[in-house]
């Protein structure tokens, strides 16, 4: 490539080479083996394109032999450089040019990237990227063709943190807040959203930014050029977003560039670490979608300036105006609701003093109802509002609304007992279209598939009103107050929310409801378990990937948490949950941080538990037999022989052994640590039967030998 300011940033290679790498932990080795056929990549290649800002050209020159390329090789190298750069230019995952500009304009140190795009016989083109601005600094991609246009898209095969962030076992030990994008931090969003129709959002934002490094000369935000993930960034056919102006706090215009889903803003003077920089932006985005015939939402995308995972955590103040007769609800504490007659709009002003991820609003012809919940322990008042729409001419009956309010209060009461006080001042619940089959729980806010608001939707089991409502309210603690640091940790949000819903169902219907949930989770977990560990659920790609992800996060993960709770006991589990919610308020945590909290509370090492259930695959099948033998002293020696079918993923479990006598059953808990082992128990009387795990405390298939 032609040098940029005398700096070489790319090169092409034609010849014989080999790429080799081994991920540092069992989860990522499993994923590499799943996609490539081996836990270590060792692939010969004949062509490669390199992009870098770390001086790789100097290393190549030092190691190689100098000399001009001959005509054929030079032409070939030029062609593959042009072709591969053209392909990389259209991908949505990489912003190399914008990152290079940020690095050089601000003179950032330790932020340089390296990319190798190499052509293999077995896997076609593979792409390795090292980028210190990503929380997973190392990523290996393949590319796949999707859609009628024959475009190629990056598919992550394996990703891992840099070596210094890991312990010898490959576990992530760096605090996530010290990792990933760390050039700036957004301290506050103050934004006005003007919706004159049901297509376009006009936004005006004052974004307060704190540089994390000295001498910052430019700011780089996430801001999509369009919100259609299957389009190239430069296409504007679907959901385009356009920045109209950028200014400083005084209103002076600032130079900016909006490309590659990034907004790069040039500052008039260098900004020091720890200072406050206020950037004013105005833009327009076609980001509204229809939820029902009478309600609308905003597309999940960074269509205003954001920074970090899910836009980063920051307090916010929003003023939203929508066309009448619609009204607005969503995230935040309500400051005021108003009518703006001169523009024929209704509006709402909301704010959050707490730093949150993923604030959200929807609008529609809502019927609003309100009640107040008062915390039993905290004595804190929480305003609950429910926003419903008419579907097929019928609205939500008053009796159904009362049921919703009553159940919401019961859920809050239960969760406050386990997790601590409800995090926010208000809880807004809104109805979406029927038959969507999902809900969402942004901060302060729950939106649910429409049918749960209709009469007759209270059937127990998955996808009932009880399950949806309790799951999404749980996200106020798990996902919002305590977030997840990376895709490795998605299960902390969905798994805990699903298990919290299971606890509520148990409270509602006692053991019958709990056993129903456990059976559903166990059966649904099996297909996904073969595809990936829980920690890699969000890496899955290809046919049925979404279903497998759901199997792992919404079914296997809550069952694993049930096993953990049984091992800890209810009081210790509550202690751990409250400790995490109190210690990590408004923090995104890693799985390793949860493990550390469990270890601290128990004084034991639960690393084995997380290794085998979160970071590895396998739902064990136990087969057992038993016998009893009368001893010389008249007692009976019970021997239970247990064998695990999967020799490659042997699980260490605390096995409940139920000894049945004529008039009673006595459970004993015995460790199973080998693929085959005998458990010996001395009994004063002869048992009638011996069974294992009668209460379904283990995620396992258990059968008795004939």
mmCIF file of N, CA and C in Angstrom, residues 116-203:
data_model
loop_
_atom_site.group_PDB
_atom_site.id
_atom_site.type_symbol
_atom_site.label_atom_id
_atom_site.label_comp_id
_atom_site.label_asym_id
_atom_site.label_seq_id
_atom_site.Cartn_x
_atom_site.Cartn_y
_atom_site.Cartn_z
ATOM 1 N N UNK A 116 -4.314 -9.831 9.685
ATOM 2 C CA UNK A 116 -3.806 -10.724 8.641
ATOM 3 C C UNK A 116 -4.986 -11.431 7.993
ATOM 4 N N UNK A 117 -5.133 -11.250 6.705
ATOM 5 C CA UNK A 117 -6.209 -11.872 5.923
ATOM 6 C C UNK A 117 -5.523 -12.869 4.993
ATOM 7 N N UNK A 118 -5.664 -14.179 5.264
ATOM 8 C CA UNK A 118 -4.846 -15.155 4.549
ATOM 9 C C UNK A 118 -5.708 -16.227 3.889
ATOM 10 N N UNK A 119 -5.252 -16.681 2.730
ATOM 11 C CA UNK A 119 -6.008 -17.585 1.867
ATOM 12 C C UNK A 119 -5.522 -19.009 2.076
ATOM 13 N N UNK A 120 -6.401 -19.872 2.618
ATOM 14 C CA UNK A 120 -6.039 -21.257 2.886
ATOM 15 C C UNK A 120 -6.761 -22.187 1.921
ATOM 16 N N UNK A 121 -6.207 -23.367 1.754
ATOM 17 C CA UNK A 121 -6.839 -24.359 0.881
ATOM 18 C C UNK A 121 -8.103 -24.929 1.516
ATOM 19 N N UNK A 122 -8.051 -25.182 2.807
ATOM 20 C CA UNK A 122 -9.139 -25.872 3.496
ATOM 21 C C UNK A 122 -10.313 -24.955 3.827
ATOM 22 N N UNK A 123 -10.021 -23.714 4.232
ATOM 23 C CA UNK A 123 -11.073 -22.837 4.762
ATOM 24 C C UNK A 123 -11.252 -21.553 3.958
ATOM 25 N N UNK A 124 -10.701 -21.499 2.755
ATOM 26 C CA UNK A 124 -10.778 -20.274 1.955
ATOM 27 C C UNK A 124 -10.061 -19.146 2.711
ATOM 28 N N UNK A 125 -10.653 -17.965 2.786
ATOM 29 C CA UNK A 125 -9.992 -16.842 3.454
ATOM 30 C C UNK A 125 -10.332 -16.824 4.946
ATOM 31 N N UNK A 126 -9.301 -16.700 5.775
ATOM 32 C CA UNK A 126 -9.444 -16.500 7.211
ATOM 33 C C UNK A 126 -8.825 -15.157 7.575
ATOM 34 N N UNK A 127 -9.342 -14.545 8.629
ATOM 35 C CA UNK A 127 -8.881 -13.220 9.031
ATOM 36 C C UNK A 127 -8.587 -13.217 10.520
ATOM 37 N N UNK A 128 -7.350 -12.853 10.868
ATOM 38 C CA UNK A 128 -6.969 -12.700 12.279
ATOM 39 C C UNK A 128 -6.785 -11.218 12.574
ATOM 40 N N UNK A 129 -7.371 -10.764 13.673
ATOM 41 C CA UNK A 129 -7.246 -9.361 14.071
ATOM 42 C C UNK A 129 -6.790 -9.273 15.518
ATOM 43 N N UNK A 130 -5.731 -8.490 15.738
ATOM 44 C CA UNK A 130 -5.362 -8.080 17.097
ATOM 45 C C UNK A 130 -5.667 -6.598 17.221
ATOM 46 N N UNK A 131 -6.550 -6.264 18.161
ATOM 47 C CA UNK A 131 -6.954 -4.872 18.334
ATOM 48 C C UNK A 131 -7.078 -4.561 19.819
ATOM 49 N N UNK A 132 -6.179 -3.755 20.379
ATOM 50 C CA UNK A 132 -6.218 -3.467 21.814
ATOM 51 C C UNK A 132 -7.429 -2.656 22.242
ATOM 52 N N UNK A 133 -8.198 -2.113 21.283
ATOM 53 C CA UNK A 133 -9.396 -1.364 21.659
ATOM 54 C C UNK A 133 -10.623 -2.259 21.801
ATOM 55 N N UNK A 134 -10.487 -3.542 21.516
ATOM 56 C CA UNK A 134 -11.579 -4.490 21.739
ATOM 57 C C UNK A 134 -11.350 -5.222 23.052
ATOM 58 N N UNK A 135 -12.430 -5.593 23.746
ATOM 59 C CA UNK A 135 -12.267 -6.317 25.003
ATOM 60 C C UNK A 135 -11.662 -7.696 24.745
ATOM 61 N N UNK A 136 -12.018 -8.337 23.614
ATOM 62 C CA UNK A 136 -11.302 -9.518 23.133
ATOM 63 C C UNK A 136 -10.302 -9.022 22.094
ATOM 64 N N UNK A 137 -9.058 -8.917 22.507
ATOM 65 C CA UNK A 137 -8.069 -8.327 21.602
ATOM 66 C C UNK A 137 -7.763 -9.222 20.409
ATOM 67 N N UNK A 138 -7.938 -10.526 20.565
ATOM 68 C CA UNK A 138 -7.629 -11.493 19.509
ATOM 69 C C UNK A 138 -8.913 -12.111 18.966
ATOM 70 N N UNK A 139 -9.109 -12.032 17.653
ATOM 71 C CA UNK A 139 -10.277 -12.645 17.025
ATOM 72 C C UNK A 139 -9.844 -13.313 15.723
ATOM 73 N N UNK A 140 -10.313 -14.541 15.511
ATOM 74 C CA UNK A 140 -10.113 -15.236 14.245
ATOM 75 C C UNK A 140 -11.463 -15.360 13.560
ATOM 76 N N UNK A 141 -11.551 -14.834 12.336
ATOM 77 C CA UNK A 141 -12.791 -14.850 11.571
ATOM 78 C C UNK A 141 -12.660 -15.764 10.357
ATOM 79 N N UNK A 142 -13.774 -16.364 9.983
ATOM 80 C CA UNK A 142 -13.946 -16.883 8.629
ATOM 81 C C UNK A 142 -14.908 -15.942 7.927
ATOM 82 N N UNK A 143 -15.087 -16.131 6.634
ATOM 83 C CA UNK A 143 -16.078 -15.315 5.923
ATOM 84 C C UNK A 143 -17.057 -16.240 5.225
ATOM 85 N N UNK A 144 -18.326 -15.851 5.268
ATOM 86 C CA UNK A 144 -19.375 -16.664 4.661
ATOM 87 C C UNK A 144 -20.224 -15.807 3.740
ATOM 88 N N UNK A 145 -20.779 -16.452 2.736
ATOM 89 C CA UNK A 145 -21.668 -15.762 1.807
ATOM 90 C C UNK A 145 -23.089 -15.848 2.332
ATOM 91 N N UNK A 146 -23.739 -14.695 2.419
ATOM 92 C CA UNK A 146 -25.114 -14.634 2.892
ATOM 93 C C UNK A 146 -25.928 -13.760 1.959
ATOM 94 N N UNK A 147 -27.168 -14.131 1.735
ATOM 95 C CA UNK A 147 -28.072 -13.268 0.982
ATOM 96 C C UNK A 147 -27.929 -13.409 -0.514
ATOM 97 N N UNK A 148 -28.902 -12.839 -1.213
ATOM 98 C CA UNK A 148 -28.973 -12.979 -2.663
ATOM 99 C C UNK A 148 -27.881 -12.202 -3.374
ATOM 100 N N UNK A 149 -27.292 -11.199 -2.719
ATOM 101 C CA UNK A 149 -26.304 -10.363 -3.385
ATOM 102 C C UNK A 149 -24.912 -10.987 -3.376
ATOM 103 N N UNK A 150 -24.765 -12.154 -2.740
ATOM 104 C CA UNK A 150 -23.485 -12.839 -2.757
ATOM 105 C C UNK A 150 -22.408 -12.137 -1.959
ATOM 106 N N UNK A 151 -22.791 -11.343 -0.970
ATOM 107 C CA UNK A 151 -21.807 -10.647 -0.155
ATOM 108 C C UNK A 151 -21.213 -11.595 0.877
ATOM 109 N N UNK A 152 -20.021 -11.269 1.324
ATOM 110 C CA UNK A 152 -19.365 -12.093 2.319
ATOM 111 C C UNK A 152 -19.331 -11.345 3.644
ATOM 112 N N UNK A 153 -19.544 -12.098 4.715
ATOM 113 C CA UNK A 153 -19.639 -11.521 6.039
ATOM 114 C C UNK A 153 -18.671 -12.233 6.977
ATOM 115 N N UNK A 154 -18.111 -11.481 7.902
ATOM 116 C CA UNK A 154 -17.204 -12.059 8.876
ATOM 117 C C UNK A 154 -17.973 -12.885 9.903
ATOM 118 N N UNK A 155 -17.450 -14.071 10.201
ATOM 119 C CA UNK A 155 -18.032 -14.951 11.212
ATOM 120 C C UNK A 155 -16.917 -15.303 12.192
ATOM 121 N N UNK A 156 -17.076 -14.892 13.457
ATOM 122 C CA UNK A 156 -16.034 -15.148 14.453
ATOM 123 C C UNK A 156 -15.989 -16.633 14.802
ATOM 124 N N UNK A 157 -14.825 -17.231 14.615
ATOM 125 C CA UNK A 157 -14.628 -18.619 15.011
ATOM 126 C C UNK A 157 -14.209 -18.721 16.473
ATOM 127 N N UNK A 158 -13.289 -17.862 16.858
ATOM 128 C CA UNK A 158 -12.776 -17.900 18.222
ATOM 129 C C UNK A 158 -12.253 -16.521 18.577
ATOM 130 N N UNK A 159 -12.343 -16.157 19.858
ATOM 131 C CA UNK A 159 -11.876 -14.849 20.311
ATOM 132 C C UNK A 159 -11.387 -14.973 21.743
ATOM 133 N N UNK A 160 -10.345 -14.221 22.065
ATOM 134 C CA UNK A 160 -9.812 -14.327 23.418
ATOM 135 C C UNK A 160 -9.087 -13.043 23.810
ATOM 136 N N UNK A 161 -8.915 -12.897 25.135
ATOM 137 C CA UNK A 161 -8.239 -11.732 25.680
ATOM 138 C C UNK A 161 -6.731 -11.880 25.513
ATOM 139 N N UNK A 162 -6.032 -10.761 25.595
ATOM 140 C CA UNK A 162 -4.579 -10.837 25.495
ATOM 141 C C UNK A 162 -4.012 -11.561 26.717
ATOM 142 N N UNK A 163 -2.815 -12.115 26.558
ATOM 143 C CA UNK A 163 -2.261 -13.027 27.551
ATOM 144 C C UNK A 163 -2.151 -12.400 28.930
ATOM 145 N N UNK A 164 -1.802 -11.125 29.003
ATOM 146 C CA UNK A 164 -1.608 -10.487 30.305
ATOM 147 C C UNK A 164 -2.911 -10.302 31.073
ATOM 148 N N UNK A 165 -4.057 -10.475 30.412
ATOM 149 C CA UNK A 165 -5.364 -10.361 31.077
ATOM 150 C C UNK A 165 -5.833 -11.685 31.670
ATOM 151 N N UNK A 166 -5.061 -12.764 31.467
ATOM 152 C CA UNK A 166 -5.507 -14.112 31.815
ATOM 153 C C UNK A 166 -4.639 -14.722 32.901
ATOM 154 N N UNK A 167 -5.233 -15.657 33.667
ATOM 155 C CA UNK A 167 -4.436 -16.461 34.584
ATOM 156 C C UNK A 167 -3.911 -17.682 33.829
ATOM 157 N N UNK A 168 -3.096 -18.524 34.468
ATOM 158 C CA UNK A 168 -2.522 -19.670 33.736
ATOM 159 C C UNK A 168 -3.556 -20.614 33.137
ATOM 160 N N UNK A 169 -4.773 -20.657 33.698
ATOM 161 C CA UNK A 169 -5.818 -21.537 33.161
ATOM 162 C C UNK A 169 -6.604 -20.882 32.034
ATOM 163 N N UNK A 170 -6.236 -19.642 31.679
ATOM 164 C CA UNK A 170 -6.943 -18.953 30.606
ATOM 165 C C UNK A 170 -8.172 -18.207 31.061
ATOM 166 N N UNK A 171 -8.344 -18.019 32.368
ATOM 167 C CA UNK A 171 -9.487 -17.271 32.883
ATOM 168 C C UNK A 171 -9.161 -15.778 32.915
ATOM 169 N N UNK A 172 -10.170 -14.991 32.670
ATOM 170 C CA UNK A 172 -10.046 -13.537 32.531
ATOM 171 C C UNK A 172 -9.995 -12.907 33.922
ATOM 172 N N UNK A 173 -8.872 -12.319 34.289
ATOM 173 C CA UNK A 173 -8.708 -11.796 35.648
ATOM 174 C C UNK A 173 -8.630 -10.278 35.695
ATOM 175 N N UNK A 174 -8.578 -9.624 34.544
ATOM 176 C CA UNK A 174 -8.575 -8.166 34.535
ATOM 177 C C UNK A 174 -9.993 -7.652 34.780
ATOM 178 N N UNK A 175 -10.128 -6.574 35.553
ATOM 179 C CA UNK A 175 -11.446 -5.967 35.715
ATOM 180 C C UNK A 175 -11.889 -5.396 34.376
ATOM 181 N N UNK A 176 -13.083 -5.745 33.906
ATOM 182 C CA UNK A 176 -13.520 -5.309 32.570
ATOM 183 C C UNK A 176 -13.491 -3.804 32.373
ATOM 184 N N UNK A 177 -13.705 -3.028 33.448
ATOM 185 C CA UNK A 177 -13.711 -1.572 33.279
ATOM 186 C C UNK A 177 -12.333 -1.036 32.905
ATOM 187 N N UNK A 178 -11.307 -1.869 33.044
ATOM 188 C CA UNK A 178 -9.958 -1.479 32.646
ATOM 189 C C UNK A 178 -9.577 -2.041 31.285
ATOM 190 N N UNK A 179 -10.556 -2.568 30.556
ATOM 191 C CA UNK A 179 -10.276 -3.250 29.296
ATOM 192 C C UNK A 179 -11.188 -2.698 28.208
ATOM 193 N N UNK A 180 -10.885 -3.075 26.967
ATOM 194 C CA UNK A 180 -11.741 -2.661 25.851
ATOM 195 C C UNK A 180 -11.556 -1.197 25.506
ATOM 196 N N UNK A 181 -12.558 -0.558 24.891
ATOM 197 C CA UNK A 181 -12.428 0.853 24.494
ATOM 198 C C UNK A 181 -12.211 1.735 25.717
ATOM 199 N N UNK A 182 -11.052 2.380 25.811
ATOM 200 C CA UNK A 182 -10.733 3.143 27.011
ATOM 201 C C UNK A 182 -10.131 4.502 26.687
ATOM 202 N N UNK A 183 -10.372 5.014 25.502
ATOM 203 C CA UNK A 183 -9.817 6.324 25.151
ATOM 204 C C UNK A 183 -10.646 7.425 25.788
ATOM 205 N N UNK A 184 -11.965 7.261 25.791
ATOM 206 C CA UNK A 184 -12.861 8.243 26.388
ATOM 207 C C UNK A 184 -13.924 7.521 27.206
ATOM 208 N N UNK A 185 -14.664 8.302 27.977
ATOM 209 C CA UNK A 185 -15.830 7.791 28.700
ATOM 210 C C UNK A 185 -16.940 8.820 28.564
ATOM 211 N N UNK A 186 -18.127 8.367 28.169
ATOM 212 C CA UNK A 186 -19.271 9.279 28.126
ATOM 213 C C UNK A 186 -19.828 9.412 29.539
ATOM 214 N N UNK A 187 -19.883 10.655 30.036
ATOM 215 C CA UNK A 187 -20.345 10.921 31.392
ATOM 216 C C UNK A 187 -21.831 11.258 31.449
ATOM 217 N N UNK A 188 -22.384 11.793 30.346
ATOM 218 C CA UNK A 188 -23.796 12.178 30.381
ATOM 219 C C UNK A 188 -24.312 12.395 28.968
ATOM 220 N N UNK A 189 -25.551 11.940 28.739
ATOM 221 C CA UNK A 189 -26.277 12.225 27.494
ATOM 222 C C UNK A 189 -27.422 13.185 27.813
ATOM 223 N N UNK A 190 -27.477 14.304 27.120
ATOM 224 C CA UNK A 190 -28.638 15.199 27.184
ATOM 225 C C UNK A 190 -29.158 15.316 25.761
ATOM 226 N N UNK A 191 -30.360 14.806 25.514
ATOM 227 C CA UNK A 191 -30.781 14.665 24.130
ATOM 228 C C UNK A 191 -32.256 15.000 23.964
ATOM 229 N N UNK A 192 -32.540 15.635 22.832
ATOM 230 C CA UNK A 192 -33.910 15.913 22.414
ATOM 231 C C UNK A 192 -34.204 15.097 21.167
ATOM 232 N N UNK A 193 -35.308 14.345 21.199
ATOM 233 C CA UNK A 193 -35.741 13.537 20.062
ATOM 234 C C UNK A 193 -37.052 14.111 19.547
ATOM 235 N N UNK A 194 -37.042 14.502 18.290
ATOM 236 C CA UNK A 194 -38.226 15.104 17.683
ATOM 237 C C UNK A 194 -38.735 14.174 16.589
ATOM 238 N N UNK A 195 -39.895 13.573 16.812
ATOM 239 C CA UNK A 195 -40.502 12.648 15.855
ATOM 240 C C UNK A 195 -41.732 13.329 15.262
ATOM 241 N N UNK A 196 -41.563 13.874 14.075
ATOM 242 C CA UNK A 196 -42.681 14.564 13.426
ATOM 243 C C UNK A 196 -43.591 13.592 12.679
ATOM 244 N N UNK A 197 -43.085 12.368 12.437
ATOM 245 C CA UNK A 197 -43.863 11.340 11.756
ATOM 246 C C UNK A 197 -43.471 9.989 12.336
ATOM 247 N N UNK A 198 -43.891 8.921 11.712
ATOM 248 C CA UNK A 198 -43.593 7.586 12.230
ATOM 249 C C UNK A 198 -42.481 6.906 11.430
ATOM 250 N N UNK A 199 -41.574 7.710 10.886
ATOM 251 C CA UNK A 199 -40.442 7.174 10.137
ATOM 252 C C UNK A 199 -39.109 7.702 10.652
ATOM 253 N N UNK A 200 -39.031 9.022 10.894
ATOM 254 C CA UNK A 200 -37.744 9.678 11.091
ATOM 255 C C UNK A 200 -37.622 10.287 12.485
ATOM 256 N N UNK A 201 -36.439 10.102 13.081
ATOM 257 C CA UNK A 201 -36.084 10.746 14.339
ATOM 258 C C UNK A 201 -35.107 11.879 14.032
ATOM 259 N N UNK A 202 -35.431 13.079 14.463
ATOM 260 C CA UNK A 202 -34.474 14.182 14.420
ATOM 261 C C UNK A 202 -33.934 14.356 15.837
ATOM 262 N N UNK A 203 -32.620 14.240 15.975
ATOM 263 C CA UNK A 203 -32.050 14.284 17.314
ATOM 264 C C UNK A 203 -31.048 15.421 17.463
#
